[in-house]
């Protein structure tokens, strides 16, 4: 009987480890999607952008697999305490990762169009935004795998630099459009790409917030630092 109980406990622990690994794998796929979408943008590589669009289905499939796995865990293992929080957090996190994948796919779609347009300005801001959101996403996933609430808190508080880069891109694109109406098509698509990256950053910090709750059992009650001032941006036309 003791051996059977030991086997059951070990099997349950292995299932929880597998859950973490599956969620981490999904997060890794999303990280790659973000990186490749921006690479396609910068290199004007429509073929790579098309690959990103096609790979989105892999993230969606994995989301469904993890959902089914979580439902089986809830039904058969009836987890409580930290284990229950982990399962519920995983369900929330994979939804956020799926949305990140969608935003990366949307950015890739814009990159296909932009590859056919004349280049417009420097894309350094987009590369920096992509690097920041990837770092935050990786940090959030590492926090999940390692039960590291402190790391999750760092990510949660680190969204403001993403917003600051986004604000700069927003103003730059408006300026380009005012300077020459021929820039409107490319600048509009670039604005959408920047917004996709900004939303990816938001989802990364949402994941970190969920990890904090899964580990500590207490929600973060402070208001998350934000720096998106684009709704109030006014760019004056040249005199």
GROMACS .gro file of C-alpha atoms in nm:
model
  239
    1UNK     CA    1   0.000   0.000   0.000
    2UNK     CA    2   0.282   0.239   0.088
    3UNK     CA    3   0.451   0.169  -0.244
    4UNK     CA    4   0.124   0.242  -0.428
    5UNK     CA    5   0.083   0.571  -0.242
    6UNK     CA    6   0.444   0.663  -0.314
    7UNK     CA    7   0.392   0.587  -0.681
    8UNK     CA    8   0.076   0.798  -0.687
    9UNK     CA    9   0.252   1.093  -0.525
   10UNK     CA   10   0.548   1.063  -0.760
   11UNK     CA   11   0.319   1.038  -1.062
   12UNK     CA   12   0.126   1.346  -0.949
   13UNK     CA   13   0.448   1.542  -0.905
   14UNK     CA   14   0.558   1.439  -1.253
   15UNK     CA   15   0.229   1.564  -1.395
   16UNK     CA   16   0.277   1.903  -1.232
   17UNK     CA   17   0.631   1.922  -1.369
   18UNK     CA   18   0.502   1.830  -1.711
   19UNK     CA   19   0.244   2.108  -1.687
   20UNK     CA   20   0.515   2.364  -1.615
   21UNK     CA   21   0.723   2.231  -1.904
   22UNK     CA   22   0.432   2.249  -2.148
   23UNK     CA   23   0.350   2.608  -2.051
   24UNK     CA   24   0.718   2.702  -2.071
   25UNK     CA   25   0.740   2.545  -2.416
   26UNK     CA   26   0.440   2.747  -2.531
   27UNK     CA   27   0.604   3.061  -2.396
   28UNK     CA   28   0.923   2.975  -2.585
   29UNK     CA   29   0.731   2.939  -2.908
   30UNK     CA   30   0.575   3.281  -2.853
   31UNK     CA   31   0.917   3.435  -2.783
   32UNK     CA   32   1.044   3.299  -3.114
   33UNK     CA   33   0.738   3.434  -3.295
   34UNK     CA   34   0.800   3.784  -3.161
   35UNK     CA   35   1.169   3.771  -3.251
   36UNK     CA   36   1.106   3.645  -3.604
   37UNK     CA   37   0.821   3.889  -3.671
   38UNK     CA   38   1.048   4.185  -3.593
   39UNK     CA   39   1.339   4.031  -3.782
   40UNK     CA   40   1.112   4.000  -4.085
   41UNK     CA   41   1.013   4.364  -4.043
   42UNK     CA   42   1.370   4.492  -4.018
   43UNK     CA   43   1.504   4.276  -4.299
   44UNK     CA   44   1.197   4.331  -4.518
   45UNK     CA   45   1.173   3.954  -4.539
   46UNK     CA   46   0.824   3.862  -4.655
   47UNK     CA   47   0.912   3.491  -4.663
   48UNK     CA   48   1.006   3.486  -4.294
   49UNK     CA   49   0.693   3.687  -4.213
   50UNK     CA   50   0.484   3.424  -4.390
   51UNK     CA   51   0.652   3.152  -4.184
   52UNK     CA   52   0.558   3.337  -3.864
   53UNK     CA   53   0.198   3.359  -3.978
   54UNK     CA   54   0.188   2.987  -4.054
   55UNK     CA   55   0.349   2.884  -3.722
   56UNK     CA   56   0.075   3.048  -3.516
   57UNK     CA   57  -0.132   2.729  -3.546
   58UNK     CA   58   0.130   2.543  -3.340
   59UNK     CA   59   0.072   2.774  -3.044
   60UNK     CA   60  -0.305   2.735  -3.075
   61UNK     CA   61  -0.273   2.355  -3.080
   62UNK     CA   62  -0.051   2.354  -2.773
   63UNK     CA   63  -0.296   2.580  -2.589
   64UNK     CA   64  -0.573   2.324  -2.645
   65UNK     CA   65  -0.349   2.039  -2.529
   66UNK     CA   66  -0.260   2.222  -2.208
   67UNK     CA   67  -0.624   2.308  -2.142
   68UNK     CA   68  -0.719   1.941  -2.171
   69UNK     CA   69  -0.427   1.842  -1.947
   70UNK     CA   70  -0.536   2.093  -1.682
   71UNK     CA   71  -0.895   1.970  -1.693
   72UNK     CA   72  -0.778   1.612  -1.639
   73UNK     CA   73  -0.560   1.723  -1.348
   74UNK     CA   74  -0.852   1.903  -1.187
   75UNK     CA   75  -1.087   1.610  -1.236
   76UNK     CA   76  -0.857   1.324  -1.140
   77UNK     CA   77  -0.617   1.479  -0.887
   78UNK     CA   78  -0.840   1.742  -0.728
   79UNK     CA   79  -0.542   1.964  -0.640
   80UNK     CA   80  -0.558   2.207  -0.348
   81UNK     CA   81  -0.347   2.494  -0.220
   82UNK     CA   82  -0.039   2.583  -0.428
   83UNK     CA   83  -0.103   2.299  -0.673
   84UNK     CA   84  -0.452   2.426  -0.746
   85UNK     CA   85  -0.319   2.778  -0.793
   86UNK     CA   86  -0.060   2.646  -1.038
   87UNK     CA   87  -0.323   2.474  -1.251
   88UNK     CA   88  -0.555   2.775  -1.253
   89UNK     CA   89  -0.263   3.010  -1.322
   90UNK     CA   90  -0.152   2.790  -1.613
   91UNK     CA   91  -0.496   2.819  -1.772
   92UNK     CA   92  -0.475   3.199  -1.749
   93UNK     CA   93  -0.115   3.212  -1.867
   94UNK     CA   94  -0.166   3.002  -2.179
   95UNK     CA   95  -0.449   3.232  -2.284
   96UNK     CA   96  -0.213   3.529  -2.251
   97UNK     CA   97   0.054   3.343  -2.449
   98UNK     CA   98  -0.198   3.264  -2.721
   99UNK     CA   99  -0.277   3.634  -2.747
  100UNK     CA  100   0.095   3.712  -2.768
  101UNK     CA  101   0.116   3.468  -3.058
  102UNK     CA  102  -0.175   3.645  -3.227
  103UNK     CA  103  -0.005   3.983  -3.190
  104UNK     CA  104   0.318   3.844  -3.336
  105UNK     CA  105   0.123   3.700  -3.627
  106UNK     CA  106  -0.049   4.033  -3.685
  107UNK     CA  107   0.288   4.211  -3.681
  108UNK     CA  108   0.415   3.960  -3.937
  109UNK     CA  109   0.116   4.031  -4.162
  110UNK     CA  110   0.201   4.401  -4.152
  111UNK     CA  111   0.563   4.314  -4.234
  112UNK     CA  112   0.451   4.146  -4.556
  113UNK     CA  113   0.287   4.470  -4.667
  114UNK     CA  114   0.575   4.687  -4.547
  115UNK     CA  115   0.826   4.480  -4.745
  116UNK     CA  116   0.652   4.614  -5.056
  117UNK     CA  117   0.662   4.978  -4.942
  118UNK     CA  118   0.957   5.220  -4.955
  119UNK     CA  119   1.161   5.208  -4.630
  120UNK     CA  120   1.053   5.463  -4.371
  121UNK     CA  121   1.297   5.583  -4.108
  122UNK     CA  122   1.503   5.378  -3.867
  123UNK     CA  123   1.353   5.065  -3.715
  124UNK     CA  124   1.582   5.068  -3.412
  125UNK     CA  125   1.289   5.145  -3.184
  126UNK     CA  126   1.105   4.834  -3.300
  127UNK     CA  127   1.411   4.619  -3.235
  128UNK     CA  128   1.447   4.765  -2.887
  129UNK     CA  129   1.079   4.713  -2.810
  130UNK     CA  130   1.097   4.354  -2.928
  131UNK     CA  131   1.403   4.289  -2.713
  132UNK     CA  132   1.236   4.437  -2.406
  133UNK     CA  133   0.913   4.241  -2.441
  134UNK     CA  134   1.103   3.918  -2.512
  135UNK     CA  135   1.311   3.970  -2.197
  136UNK     CA  136   0.995   4.029  -1.994
  137UNK     CA  137   0.820   3.725  -2.140
  138UNK     CA  138   1.123   3.504  -2.074
  139UNK     CA  139   1.150   3.642  -1.721
  140UNK     CA  140   0.784   3.567  -1.653
  141UNK     CA  141   0.817   3.212  -1.784
  142UNK     CA  142   1.135   3.154  -1.580
  143UNK     CA  143   0.947   3.277  -1.273
  144UNK     CA  144   0.673   3.022  -1.340
  145UNK     CA  145   0.913   2.732  -1.387
  146UNK     CA  146   1.114   2.820  -1.075
  147UNK     CA  147   0.829   2.934  -0.847
  148UNK     CA  148   1.013   3.265  -0.827
  149UNK     CA  149   0.777   3.538  -0.708
  150UNK     CA  150   1.059   3.792  -0.679
  151UNK     CA  151   1.147   3.747  -1.048
  152UNK     CA  152   0.779   3.775  -1.138
  153UNK     CA  153   0.760   4.103  -0.946
  154UNK     CA  154   1.060   4.239  -1.138
  155UNK     CA  155   0.888   4.168  -1.469
  156UNK     CA  156   0.559   4.311  -1.345
  157UNK     CA  157   0.729   4.641  -1.262
  158UNK     CA  158   0.930   4.657  -1.586
  159UNK     CA  159   0.669   4.749  -1.846
  160UNK     CA  160   0.734   5.124  -1.843
  161UNK     CA  161   1.046   5.111  -2.067
  162UNK     CA  162   0.835   4.936  -2.332
  163UNK     CA  163   0.575   5.211  -2.315
  164UNK     CA  164   0.843   5.479  -2.343
  165UNK     CA  165   0.980   5.331  -2.664
  166UNK     CA  166   0.626   5.297  -2.797
  167UNK     CA  167   0.557   5.665  -2.725
  168UNK     CA  168   0.865   5.763  -2.926
  169UNK     CA  169   0.762   5.548  -3.222
  170UNK     CA  170   0.408   5.685  -3.208
  171UNK     CA  171   0.524   6.045  -3.234
  172UNK     CA  172   0.779   5.961  -3.502
  173UNK     CA  173   0.517   5.796  -3.723
  174UNK     CA  174   0.277   6.089  -3.684
  175UNK     CA  175   0.557   6.323  -3.787
  176UNK     CA  176   0.634   6.116  -4.096
  177UNK     CA  177   0.268   6.125  -4.199
  178UNK     CA  178   0.244   6.502  -4.160
  179UNK     CA  179   0.565   6.561  -4.352
  180UNK     CA  180   0.454   6.367  -4.658
  181UNK     CA  181   0.114   6.203  -4.727
  182UNK     CA  182   0.298   5.933  -4.925
  183UNK     CA  183   0.427   5.805  -4.591
  184UNK     CA  184   0.080   5.738  -4.454
  185UNK     CA  185   0.048   5.374  -4.565
  186UNK     CA  186   0.384   5.261  -4.429
  187UNK     CA  187   0.358   5.472  -4.113
  188UNK     CA  188   0.010   5.337  -4.036
  189UNK     CA  189   0.125   4.976  -4.068
  190UNK     CA  190   0.428   5.052  -3.849
  191UNK     CA  191   0.202   5.207  -3.587
  192UNK     CA  192   0.003   4.883  -3.576
  193UNK     CA  193   0.324   4.680  -3.540
  194UNK     CA  194   0.434   4.902  -3.251
  195UNK     CA  195   0.095   4.865  -3.084
  196UNK     CA  196   0.115   4.487  -3.122
  197UNK     CA  197   0.451   4.490  -2.944
  198UNK     CA  198   0.317   4.718  -2.671
  199UNK     CA  199   0.027   4.477  -2.611
  200UNK     CA  200   0.270   4.183  -2.601
  201UNK     CA  201   0.453   4.369  -2.325
  202UNK     CA  202   0.126   4.410  -2.134
  203UNK     CA  203   0.052   4.039  -2.158
  204UNK     CA  204   0.402   3.953  -2.036
  205UNK     CA  205   0.346   4.160  -1.723
  206UNK     CA  206   0.000   4.005  -1.680
  207UNK     CA  207   0.167   3.663  -1.683
  208UNK     CA  208   0.411   3.781  -1.417
  209UNK     CA  209   0.122   3.902  -1.203
  210UNK     CA  210  -0.046   3.562  -1.235
  211UNK     CA  211   0.278   3.385  -1.139
  212UNK     CA  212   0.306   3.604  -0.829
  213UNK     CA  213  -0.040   3.491  -0.720
  214UNK     CA  214   0.033   3.125  -0.797
  215UNK     CA  215   0.346   3.132  -0.581
  216UNK     CA  216   0.241   3.360  -0.296
  217UNK     CA  217  -0.133   3.302  -0.284
  218UNK     CA  218  -0.187   3.678  -0.268
  219UNK     CA  219  -0.261   3.915  -0.557
  220UNK     CA  220  -0.049   4.219  -0.630
  221UNK     CA  221  -0.250   4.512  -0.501
  222UNK     CA  222  -0.035   4.798  -0.627
  223UNK     CA  223  -0.110   4.973  -0.954
  224UNK     CA  224   0.128   4.860  -1.226
  225UNK     CA  225   0.368   5.134  -1.345
  226UNK     CA  226   0.264   5.249  -1.693
  227UNK     CA  227   0.417   5.498  -1.932
  228UNK     CA  228   0.193   5.495  -2.239
  229UNK     CA  229   0.121   5.861  -2.313
  230UNK     CA  230   0.020   5.808  -2.678
  231UNK     CA  231  -0.352   5.884  -2.613
  232UNK     CA  232  -0.248   6.238  -2.517
  233UNK     CA  233   0.018   6.289  -2.783
  234UNK     CA  234  -0.011   6.604  -2.996
  235UNK     CA  235   0.230   6.663  -3.280
  236UNK     CA  236   0.225   7.016  -3.423
  237UNK     CA  237   0.262   7.056  -3.799
  238UNK     CA  238   0.561   7.263  -3.909
  239UNK     CA  239   0.489   7.636  -3.938
   0.00000   0.00000   0.00000
